[in-house]
Coordinates of C-alpha atoms and ligand atoms in Angstrom, one line a residue:
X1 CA 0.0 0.0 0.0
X2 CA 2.6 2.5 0.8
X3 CA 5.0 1.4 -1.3
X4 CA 2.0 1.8 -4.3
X5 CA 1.6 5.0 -2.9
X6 CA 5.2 6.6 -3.1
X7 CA 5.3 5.2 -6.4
X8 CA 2.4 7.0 -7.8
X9 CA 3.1 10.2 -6.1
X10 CA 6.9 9.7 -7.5
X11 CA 5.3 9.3 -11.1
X12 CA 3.3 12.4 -10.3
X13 CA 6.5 14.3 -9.7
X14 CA 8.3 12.8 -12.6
X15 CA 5.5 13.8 -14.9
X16 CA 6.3 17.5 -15.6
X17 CA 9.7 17.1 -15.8
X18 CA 8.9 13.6 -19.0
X19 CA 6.7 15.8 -20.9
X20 CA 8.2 19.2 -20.3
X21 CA 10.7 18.9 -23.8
X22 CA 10.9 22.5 -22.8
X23 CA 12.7 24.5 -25.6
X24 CA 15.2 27.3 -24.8
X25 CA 14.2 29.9 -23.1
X26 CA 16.2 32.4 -25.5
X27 CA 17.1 32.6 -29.2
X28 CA 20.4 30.4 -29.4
X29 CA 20.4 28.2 -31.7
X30 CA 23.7 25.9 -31.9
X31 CA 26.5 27.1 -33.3
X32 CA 26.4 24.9 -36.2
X33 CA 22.8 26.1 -37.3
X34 CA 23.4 30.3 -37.2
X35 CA 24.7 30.1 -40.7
X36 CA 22.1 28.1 -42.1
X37 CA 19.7 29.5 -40.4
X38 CA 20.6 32.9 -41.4
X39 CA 20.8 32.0 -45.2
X40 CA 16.7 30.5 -44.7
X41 CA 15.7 34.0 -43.4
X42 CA 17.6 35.8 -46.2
X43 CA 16.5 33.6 -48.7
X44 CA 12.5 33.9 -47.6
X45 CA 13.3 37.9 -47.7
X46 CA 14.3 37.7 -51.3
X47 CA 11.7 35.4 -52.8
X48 CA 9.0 36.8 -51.1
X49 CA 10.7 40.6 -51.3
X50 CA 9.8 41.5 -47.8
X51 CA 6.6 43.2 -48.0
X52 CA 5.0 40.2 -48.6
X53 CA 6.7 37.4 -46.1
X54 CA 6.0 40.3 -43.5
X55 CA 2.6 42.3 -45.0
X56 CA 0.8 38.2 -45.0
X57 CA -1.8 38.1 -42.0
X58 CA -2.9 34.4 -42.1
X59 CA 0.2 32.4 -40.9
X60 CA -0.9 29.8 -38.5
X61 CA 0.7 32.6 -36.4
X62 CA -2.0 35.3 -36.8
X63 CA -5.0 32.0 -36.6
X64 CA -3.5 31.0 -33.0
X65 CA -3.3 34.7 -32.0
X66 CA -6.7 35.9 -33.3
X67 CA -7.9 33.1 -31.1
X68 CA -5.9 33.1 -28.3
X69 CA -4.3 29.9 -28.0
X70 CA -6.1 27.3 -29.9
X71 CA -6.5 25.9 -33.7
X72 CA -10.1 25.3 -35.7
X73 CA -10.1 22.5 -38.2
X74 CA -12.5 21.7 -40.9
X75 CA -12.3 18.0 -42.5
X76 CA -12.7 18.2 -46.3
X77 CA -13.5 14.6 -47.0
X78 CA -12.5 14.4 -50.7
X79 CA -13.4 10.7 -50.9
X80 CA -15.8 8.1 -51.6
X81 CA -15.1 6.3 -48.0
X82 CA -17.5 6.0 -45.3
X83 CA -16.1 7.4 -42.1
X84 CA -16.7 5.5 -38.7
X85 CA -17.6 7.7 -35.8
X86 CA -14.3 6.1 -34.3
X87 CA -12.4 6.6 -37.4
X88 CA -13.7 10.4 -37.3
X89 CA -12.3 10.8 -33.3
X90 CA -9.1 8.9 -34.3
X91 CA -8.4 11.9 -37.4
X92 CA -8.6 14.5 -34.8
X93 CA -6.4 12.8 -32.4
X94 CA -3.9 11.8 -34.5
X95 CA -4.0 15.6 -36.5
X96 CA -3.5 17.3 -32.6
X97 CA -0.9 14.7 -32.2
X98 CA 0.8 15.4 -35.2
X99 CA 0.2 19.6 -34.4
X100 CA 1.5 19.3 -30.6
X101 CA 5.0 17.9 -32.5
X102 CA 5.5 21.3 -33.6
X103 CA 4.0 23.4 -30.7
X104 CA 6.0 21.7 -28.4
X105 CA 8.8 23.5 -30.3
X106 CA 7.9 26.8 -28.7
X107 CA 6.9 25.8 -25.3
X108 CA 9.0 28.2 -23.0
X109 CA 11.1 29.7 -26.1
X110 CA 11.2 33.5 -26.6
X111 CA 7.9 34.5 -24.9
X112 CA 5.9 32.5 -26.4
X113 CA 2.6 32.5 -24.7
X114 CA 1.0 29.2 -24.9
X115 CA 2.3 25.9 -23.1
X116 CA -0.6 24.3 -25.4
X117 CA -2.3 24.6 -28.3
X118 CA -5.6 22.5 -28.5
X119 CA -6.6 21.1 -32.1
X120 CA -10.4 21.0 -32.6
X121 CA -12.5 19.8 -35.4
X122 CA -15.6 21.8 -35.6
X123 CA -16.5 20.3 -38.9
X124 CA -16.6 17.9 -41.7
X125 CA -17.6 18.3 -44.8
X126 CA -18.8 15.5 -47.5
X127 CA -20.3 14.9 -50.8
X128 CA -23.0 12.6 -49.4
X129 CA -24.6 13.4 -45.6
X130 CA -24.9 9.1 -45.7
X131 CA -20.9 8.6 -45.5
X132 CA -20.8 9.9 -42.5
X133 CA -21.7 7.1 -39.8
X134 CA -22.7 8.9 -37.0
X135 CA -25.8 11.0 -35.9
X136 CA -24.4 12.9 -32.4
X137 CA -23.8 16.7 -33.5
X138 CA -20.5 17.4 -32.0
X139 CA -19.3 18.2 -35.4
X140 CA -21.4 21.0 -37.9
X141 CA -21.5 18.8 -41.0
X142 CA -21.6 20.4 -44.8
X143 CA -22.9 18.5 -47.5
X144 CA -22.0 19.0 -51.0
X145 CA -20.7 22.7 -50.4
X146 CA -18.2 22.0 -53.5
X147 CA -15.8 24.2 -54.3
X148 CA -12.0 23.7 -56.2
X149 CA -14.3 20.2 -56.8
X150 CA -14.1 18.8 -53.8
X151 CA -16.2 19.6 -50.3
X152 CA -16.1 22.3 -48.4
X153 CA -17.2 23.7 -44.9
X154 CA -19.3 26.5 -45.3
X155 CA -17.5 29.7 -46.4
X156 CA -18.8 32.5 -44.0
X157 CA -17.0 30.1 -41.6
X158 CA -13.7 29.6 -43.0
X159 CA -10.3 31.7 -42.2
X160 CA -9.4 31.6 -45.9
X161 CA -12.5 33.6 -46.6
X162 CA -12.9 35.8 -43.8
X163 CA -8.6 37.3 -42.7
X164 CA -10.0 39.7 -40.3
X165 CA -11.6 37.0 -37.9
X166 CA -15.0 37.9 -38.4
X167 CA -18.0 35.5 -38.7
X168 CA -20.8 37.1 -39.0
X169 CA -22.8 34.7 -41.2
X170 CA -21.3 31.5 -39.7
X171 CA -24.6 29.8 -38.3
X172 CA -22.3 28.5 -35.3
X173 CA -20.4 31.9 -34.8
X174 CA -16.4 32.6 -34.0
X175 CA -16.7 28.9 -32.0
X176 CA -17.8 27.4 -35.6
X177 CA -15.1 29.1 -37.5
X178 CA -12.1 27.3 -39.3
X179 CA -8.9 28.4 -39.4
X180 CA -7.3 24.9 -41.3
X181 CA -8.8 22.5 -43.6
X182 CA -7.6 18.8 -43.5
X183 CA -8.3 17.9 -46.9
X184 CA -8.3 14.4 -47.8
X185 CA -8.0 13.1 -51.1
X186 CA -8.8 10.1 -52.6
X187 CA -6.1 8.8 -54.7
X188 CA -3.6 11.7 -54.2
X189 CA 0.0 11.9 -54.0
X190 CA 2.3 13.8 -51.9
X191 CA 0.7 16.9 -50.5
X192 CA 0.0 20.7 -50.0
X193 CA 0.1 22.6 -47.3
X194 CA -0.3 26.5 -46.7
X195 CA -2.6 29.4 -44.6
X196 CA -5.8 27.4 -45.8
X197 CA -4.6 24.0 -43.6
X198 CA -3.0 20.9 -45.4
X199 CA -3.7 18.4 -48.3
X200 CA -3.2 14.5 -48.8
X201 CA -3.9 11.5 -49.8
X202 CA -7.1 10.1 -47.9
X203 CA -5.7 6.5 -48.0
X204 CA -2.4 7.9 -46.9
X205 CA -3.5 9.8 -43.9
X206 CA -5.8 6.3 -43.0
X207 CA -3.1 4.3 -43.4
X208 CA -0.6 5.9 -41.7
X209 CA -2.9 7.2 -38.9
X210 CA -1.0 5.3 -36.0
X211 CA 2.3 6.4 -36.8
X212 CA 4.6 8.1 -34.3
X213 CA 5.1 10.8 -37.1
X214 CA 3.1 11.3 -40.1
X215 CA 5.8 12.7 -42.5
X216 CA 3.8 14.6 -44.9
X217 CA 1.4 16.3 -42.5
X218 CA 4.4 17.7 -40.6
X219 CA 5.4 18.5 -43.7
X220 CA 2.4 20.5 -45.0
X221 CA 1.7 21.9 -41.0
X222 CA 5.0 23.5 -41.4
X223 CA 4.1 25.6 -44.5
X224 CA 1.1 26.4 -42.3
X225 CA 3.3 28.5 -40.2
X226 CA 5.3 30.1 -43.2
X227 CA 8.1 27.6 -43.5
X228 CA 10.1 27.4 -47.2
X229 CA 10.9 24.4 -49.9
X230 CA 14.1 23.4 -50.3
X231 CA 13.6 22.0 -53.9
X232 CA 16.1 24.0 -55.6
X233 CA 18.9 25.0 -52.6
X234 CA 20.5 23.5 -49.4
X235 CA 21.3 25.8 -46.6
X236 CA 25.3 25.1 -45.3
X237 CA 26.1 22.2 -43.6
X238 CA 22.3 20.8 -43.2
X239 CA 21.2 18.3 -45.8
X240 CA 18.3 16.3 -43.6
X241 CA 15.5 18.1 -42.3
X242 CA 11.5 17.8 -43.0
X243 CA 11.5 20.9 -45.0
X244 CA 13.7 19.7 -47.2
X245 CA 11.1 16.8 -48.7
X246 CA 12.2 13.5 -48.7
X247 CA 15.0 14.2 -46.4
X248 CA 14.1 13.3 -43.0
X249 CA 11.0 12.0 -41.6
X250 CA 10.1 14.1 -38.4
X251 CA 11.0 17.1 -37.5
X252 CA 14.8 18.0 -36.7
X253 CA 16.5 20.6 -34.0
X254 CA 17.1 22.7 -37.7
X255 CA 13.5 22.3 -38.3
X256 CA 12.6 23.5 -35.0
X257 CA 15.0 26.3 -35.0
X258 CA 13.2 27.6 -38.7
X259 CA 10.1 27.1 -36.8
X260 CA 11.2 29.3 -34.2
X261 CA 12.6 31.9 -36.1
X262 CA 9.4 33.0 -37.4
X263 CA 8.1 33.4 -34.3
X264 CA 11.2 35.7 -33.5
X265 CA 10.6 37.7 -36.5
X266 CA 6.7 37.8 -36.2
X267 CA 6.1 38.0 -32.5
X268 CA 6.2 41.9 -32.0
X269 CA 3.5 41.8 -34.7
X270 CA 1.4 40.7 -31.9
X271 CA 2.7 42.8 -28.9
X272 CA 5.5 40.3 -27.9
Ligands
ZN1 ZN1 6.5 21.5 -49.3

C-alpha cells in the first residue's frame, strides 16, 4: 500500500519534468545552425521581397493569436469512403498529435505564450450526408458545399475567406469558424500545405494514422506557419531536415530552430 503510494506520487512528480521537452528559453540556436539559419531568413526575404513574407496576415501565427491559443479544423473529405464515428475521433487525435509535435517547439522559447495549443475539429464536410456514420452533432457537417471540386465547410466560416476574424454569417459563430482544412483526397500523391490547412492523400493519412510521425502532414503543417521548400537550394552544412522533402521523416532541431525563427521575427506583430 505504501510502497504503491510513493510510487504513484513519485510518477506524479516525474510527470512535468517527462513531458516538459521545454525548448530554450532564448534565441540560441547551436552554433552549427546560425549560418544556415541565417541564409533560410535571407532567402524567404528575397523570394518573397519582404513586403510580402511580412505584409501576409494568415500564418498559423496570426490563426493562433486571433484566437488566443487554440486551432479550428475543418475535414474536407474528398473521398468516396465512409467514415466510422471512431475513425472520425481517431483523425482529430492523430491531427493534434501530429500539431503538438511542432508546438512543443515553442513551449517556454522566446515569450511564447501558450504551453498548449488545442486542435479541434468543428466540422466535416462531405459529398453525401450518408458517408458519415454517426448521428451525435459534435461536429457541424456540410454536404456537397463543393468548391475547387471537392467539399467544403461552409465559407462564412472559414479563415481563408474571412482574414480579419469575423463571422458574421457563420450559423455557429467565432466557436464554428475554421482556421485549417484537413483535406483528404482520394487517390492523391504527396501533399499541400499553406494558410488554408494541409492536403493529402485520404488512404495515406488512414493508413498511416498510428504512426509516431506522419511525415507529410508535418510537412504540409510547417508551410502552415510560413516555412520554405528546399527544392532548388540547401542551406550550409544541413542536408536532412523535413522541409527539405524527402529528407528526413520528423522534425529535426534545424527544423525546430526555422520554426522558431518566425516566431522571432513575427512575435512583435502581436505585442510580444
Ligand atoms: Zn512542401
Amino acid at each position: 500500500m505504501r510502497r504503491k503510494l510513493i510510487a504513484i506520487l513519485l510518477a506524479i512528480a516525474l510527470t512535468p519534468v517527462a513531458a516538459a521537452q521545454a525548448a530554450p528559453p532564448t534565441w540560441s540556436p547551436p552554433a552549427n545552425l546560425v549560418t544556415p539559419l541565417n541564409q533560410v531568413w535571407q532567402h524567404q526575404e528575397q523570394t518573397y521581397n519582404n513586403g510580402n513574407l511580412y505584409g501576409f496576415r494568415n500564418y498559423g501565427w496570426d490563426q493562433i493569436m486571433a484566437n488566443r491559443g487554440y486551432i479550428n479544423y475543418c475535414v474536407r473529405w474528398d473521398s468516396s469512403a465512409t467514415v466510422t464515428a471512431a475513425q472520425r475521433d481517431q483523425i482529430h487525435a492523430t491531427l493534434a498529435r501530429q500539431h503538438k509535435k511542432w508546438m512543443d517547439q515553442l513551449v517556454g522559447h522566446n515569450a511564447w505564450p501558450y504551453g498548449d495549443v488545442p486542435v479541434r475539429v468543428v466540422g466535416w464536410a462531405v459529398r453525401n450526408r450518408s458517408q458519415l456514420q454517426w448521428t451525435d452533432t459534435s461536429v457541424d457537417i456540410y454536404v456537397n458545399d463543393i468548391r475547387e471540386n471537392a467539399p467544403q465547410c461552409s465559407a462564412p466560416c472559414g479563415r481563408f475567406f474571412h482574414q480579419n476574424g469575423q463571422y458574421p454569417n457563420c450559423p455557429g459563430g467565432y466557436a464554428r469558424h475554421y482556421d485549417q482544412s484537413l483535406w483528404l483526397t482520394d487517390g492523391f500523391g504527396g501533399g499541400a500545405g499553406g494558410d488554408w490547412g494541409q492536403r493529402m492523400g485520404r488512404e495515406y493519412f488512414m493508413n498511416n494514422i498510428n504512426a509516431n510521425d506522419m511525415t507529410i502532414l508535418l510537412h504540409e503543417i510547417g508551410h502552415t506557419w510560413g516555412l520554405d521548400d528546399f527544392y532548388d537550394w540547401t542551406p550550409s552544412g544541413v542536408s536532412n531536415f523535413i522541409m527539405r522533402a524527402g529528407s528526413s521523416a520528423s522534425i529535426t532541431e534545424f527544423d525546430a530552430w526555422m520554426f522558431r525563427d518566425w516566431w522571432r521575427h513575427l512575435k512583435s506583430r502581436y505585442g510580444y
